[in-house]
Short mmCIF file of C-alpha atoms in Angstrom, two decimals:
data_model
loop_
_atom_site.label_atom_id
_atom_site.label_comp_id
_atom_site.label_asym_id
_atom_site.label_seq_id
_atom_site.Cartn_x
_atom_site.Cartn_y
_atom_site.Cartn_z
CA MET A 99 -2.08 -25.70 -24.75
CA ARG A 100 1.56 -23.80 -26.18
CA VAL A 101 3.86 -24.92 -23.75
CA LEU A 102 6.38 -22.09 -23.05
CA THR A 103 9.68 -21.36 -21.22
CA ILE A 104 8.63 -18.60 -18.20
CA ASP A 105 9.60 -17.26 -15.89
CA MET A 106 6.57 -17.55 -13.48
CA HIS A 107 8.50 -15.59 -10.51
CA ARG A 108 8.73 -12.53 -12.37
CA LEU A 109 5.16 -13.10 -13.89
CA GLU A 110 4.08 -13.09 -10.31
CA ARG A 111 5.62 -9.57 -9.11
CA ALA A 112 4.37 -8.40 -12.43
CA LEU A 113 1.30 -9.26 -11.21
CA ASP A 114 1.98 -7.40 -8.00
CA ASP A 115 3.25 -4.29 -9.11
CA PRO A 116 1.10 -0.84 -8.70
CA GLY A 117 4.03 1.46 -10.41
CA PRO A 118 4.62 2.89 -12.99
CA LEU A 119 5.07 0.10 -14.93
CA GLU A 120 3.45 -2.08 -17.89
CA HIS A 121 4.17 -5.49 -18.02
CA TYR A 122 4.38 -6.74 -21.18
CA LEU A 123 4.69 -11.24 -22.10
CA ASP A 124 6.38 -12.33 -26.06
CA LEU A 125 3.82 -14.73 -26.65
CA HIS A 126 6.99 -16.23 -28.35
CA SER A 127 9.58 -16.01 -26.42
CA GLY A 128 8.46 -15.99 -22.60
CA GLN A 129 10.32 -13.23 -21.93
CA PHE A 130 9.00 -9.48 -21.24
CA ILE A 131 9.10 -5.75 -21.05
CA SER A 132 8.81 -2.79 -19.58
CA LEU A 133 7.22 0.04 -20.27
CA ASP A 134 7.35 3.45 -18.22
CA ALA A 135 4.25 4.55 -18.18
CA ASP A 136 5.14 8.21 -17.33
CA ASP A 137 8.66 7.90 -19.63
CA PRO A 138 7.67 5.24 -22.83
CA ASP A 139 11.10 4.69 -24.01
CA ALA A 140 10.48 4.65 -27.83
CA GLN A 141 12.08 2.19 -29.15
CA THR A 142 9.74 -0.05 -27.18
CA LEU A 143 7.37 0.96 -27.92
CA HIS A 144 7.70 0.59 -31.06
CA GLN A 145 8.51 -3.04 -31.13
CA LEU A 146 4.70 -3.12 -28.60
CA GLU A 147 3.49 -1.10 -31.66
CA SER A 148 4.73 -3.61 -34.11
CA ASP A 149 4.02 -7.12 -33.20
CA PRO A 150 0.43 -6.27 -31.22
CA GLU A 151 -0.50 -9.99 -31.35
CA ARG A 152 2.63 -11.33 -30.06
CA TYR A 153 2.42 -9.33 -26.70
CA ALA A 154 0.46 -9.84 -23.90
CA GLY A 155 -0.46 -6.89 -21.32
CA ILE A 156 0.21 -8.22 -18.27
CA PRO A 157 -3.04 -7.31 -16.19
CA PRO A 158 -1.36 -5.47 -12.89
CA LEU A 159 -4.17 -6.14 -9.39
CA ASP A 160 -5.97 -3.52 -8.83
CA THR A 161 -6.98 -2.44 -4.91
CA ALA A 162 -10.21 -4.55 -4.21
CA ASP A 163 -7.98 -7.90 -6.17
CA ARG A 164 -5.54 -7.28 -3.17
CA ILE A 165 -8.16 -6.77 -0.62
CA ASP A 166 -10.25 -9.81 -2.09
CA MET A 167 -6.59 -12.14 -1.88
CA ARG A 168 -6.86 -11.21 2.47
CA GLU A 169 -10.10 -10.92 3.17
CA ALA A 170 -8.96 -14.85 1.21
CA PHE A 171 -6.63 -15.57 3.17
CA LEU A 172 -8.95 -14.31 6.68
CA PHE A 173 -10.71 -17.55 5.58
CA ASP A 174 -8.00 -19.26 6.06
CA LEU A 175 -6.22 -17.75 9.40
CA HIS A 176 -6.83 -19.83 12.52
CA ASP A 177 -6.26 -17.26 15.24
CA PRO A 178 -9.74 -16.10 16.78
CA HIS A 179 -7.32 -13.26 17.90
CA ALA A 180 -6.04 -11.42 14.85
CA HIS A 181 -8.94 -12.43 12.41
CA PRO A 182 -11.89 -10.62 13.84
CA LEU A 183 -8.52 -7.10 13.69
CA LEU A 184 -8.01 -7.76 10.17
CA ALA A 185 -11.19 -8.64 9.59
CA ALA A 186 -11.66 -4.09 10.67
CA ALA A 187 -8.33 -3.09 8.88
CA LEU A 188 -9.70 -4.34 5.32
CA GLN A 189 -12.82 -2.25 6.12
CA SER A 190 -10.87 0.48 6.73
CA ARG A 191 -9.87 3.98 4.80
CA ARG A 192 -6.34 2.18 4.72
CA PRO A 193 -7.43 -1.72 3.86
CA LEU A 194 -3.85 -2.39 2.27
CA ARG A 195 -1.38 -0.13 5.38
CA THR A 196 -3.55 -0.91 7.67
CA PHE A 197 -3.89 -5.00 7.20
CA GLY A 198 0.15 -4.89 7.02
CA TYR A 199 0.51 -2.81 10.22
CA GLU A 200 -2.03 -4.30 11.58
CA LEU A 201 -0.04 -8.11 10.57
CA GLU A 202 2.31 -6.60 12.50
CA GLN A 203 0.80 -8.13 16.31
CA PHE A 204 0.66 -11.38 14.89
CA PRO A 205 3.96 -13.37 14.69
CA ALA A 206 1.77 -16.60 13.44
CA ALA A 207 0.05 -14.68 10.74
CA ARG A 208 2.78 -12.83 9.51
CA ARG A 209 4.45 -15.46 8.33
CA ALA A 210 1.73 -17.24 7.00
CA TRP A 211 0.84 -14.24 4.39
CA PRO A 212 3.40 -14.53 2.98
CA ILE A 213 2.90 -18.06 2.26
CA TYR A 214 0.18 -17.58 1.04
CA GLU A 215 0.29 -14.66 -1.21
CA LYS A 216 3.03 -16.08 -3.13
CA ALA A 217 0.49 -19.61 -3.66
CA ARG A 218 -2.00 -17.01 -4.79
CA LEU A 219 -0.39 -14.82 -6.78
CA HIS A 220 1.17 -18.62 -8.53
CA GLU A 221 -2.23 -19.79 -8.84
CA LEU A 222 -3.01 -16.25 -10.40
CA ALA A 223 -0.16 -15.79 -12.97
CA LEU A 224 -1.02 -19.93 -14.17
CA ASN A 225 -4.79 -18.77 -14.48
CA TRP A 226 -4.25 -15.66 -17.49
CA LEU A 227 -1.48 -17.72 -19.30
CA MET A 228 -4.74 -19.84 -19.24
CA GLU A 229 -7.13 -18.20 -20.69
CA LEU A 230 -3.58 -17.34 -22.89
CA GLY A 231 -4.67 -20.55 -24.36
CA LEU A 232 -0.57 -21.28 -22.33
CA GLU A 233 1.39 -23.44 -19.87
CA PRO A 234 5.06 -22.89 -18.14
CA ALA A 235 7.43 -25.22 -18.72
CA ALA A 236 7.93 -27.51 -16.62
CA GLU A 237 11.01 -26.11 -14.06
CA THR A 238 14.05 -28.28 -14.16
CA ALA A 239 15.35 -29.10 -10.43
CA ALA A 240 18.64 -27.65 -11.44
CA ASP A 241 16.56 -24.29 -12.23
CA SER A 242 14.48 -24.66 -8.43
CA SER A 243 17.60 -24.55 -6.93
CA MET A 244 19.21 -22.58 -8.06
CA PRO A 245 19.38 -19.06 -6.06
CA GLU A 246 16.80 -16.37 -7.64
CA GLY A 247 19.45 -13.45 -8.37
CA ILE A 248 22.35 -15.60 -10.37
CA ARG A 249 18.98 -17.38 -12.40
CA ARG A 250 17.73 -14.04 -13.17
CA ARG A 251 21.21 -12.43 -14.45
CA LEU A 252 21.27 -15.80 -16.28
CA LEU A 253 17.84 -15.27 -18.24
CA ARG A 254 19.30 -11.08 -18.62
CA ALA A 255 22.02 -12.80 -20.99
#
């Protein structure tokens, strides 16, 4: 496995982005490229097409994956009142929206969900990198304690 410095938080957000942007990882530098699918930037598009082996498209989670993640969360949830309502929400016509709405009624579950979701997204990101033969470089203590906004600005520079 090849070690590469990668902003794991950004990779996790890209996996969880259902929006119109397509995200790519530069396999040489670890940098990210985002491309608006509706209005692609010609220069960025040329960059991606000129060296396709260098860039890997980051596959966003689809609705089924998002529902599966919430169902897995329910297995770890030990609230006899929340579990049946949240399980029923995932069977509704708009499962993701209904799940979020029902989650608001249970403070402990509402606090547990983002923690679970972040851990699961991190796991999915690591698995995806492993499929590419990559391993993220370990963050130093200074990097992990640095506020996200400052870290993001430094990475852009």
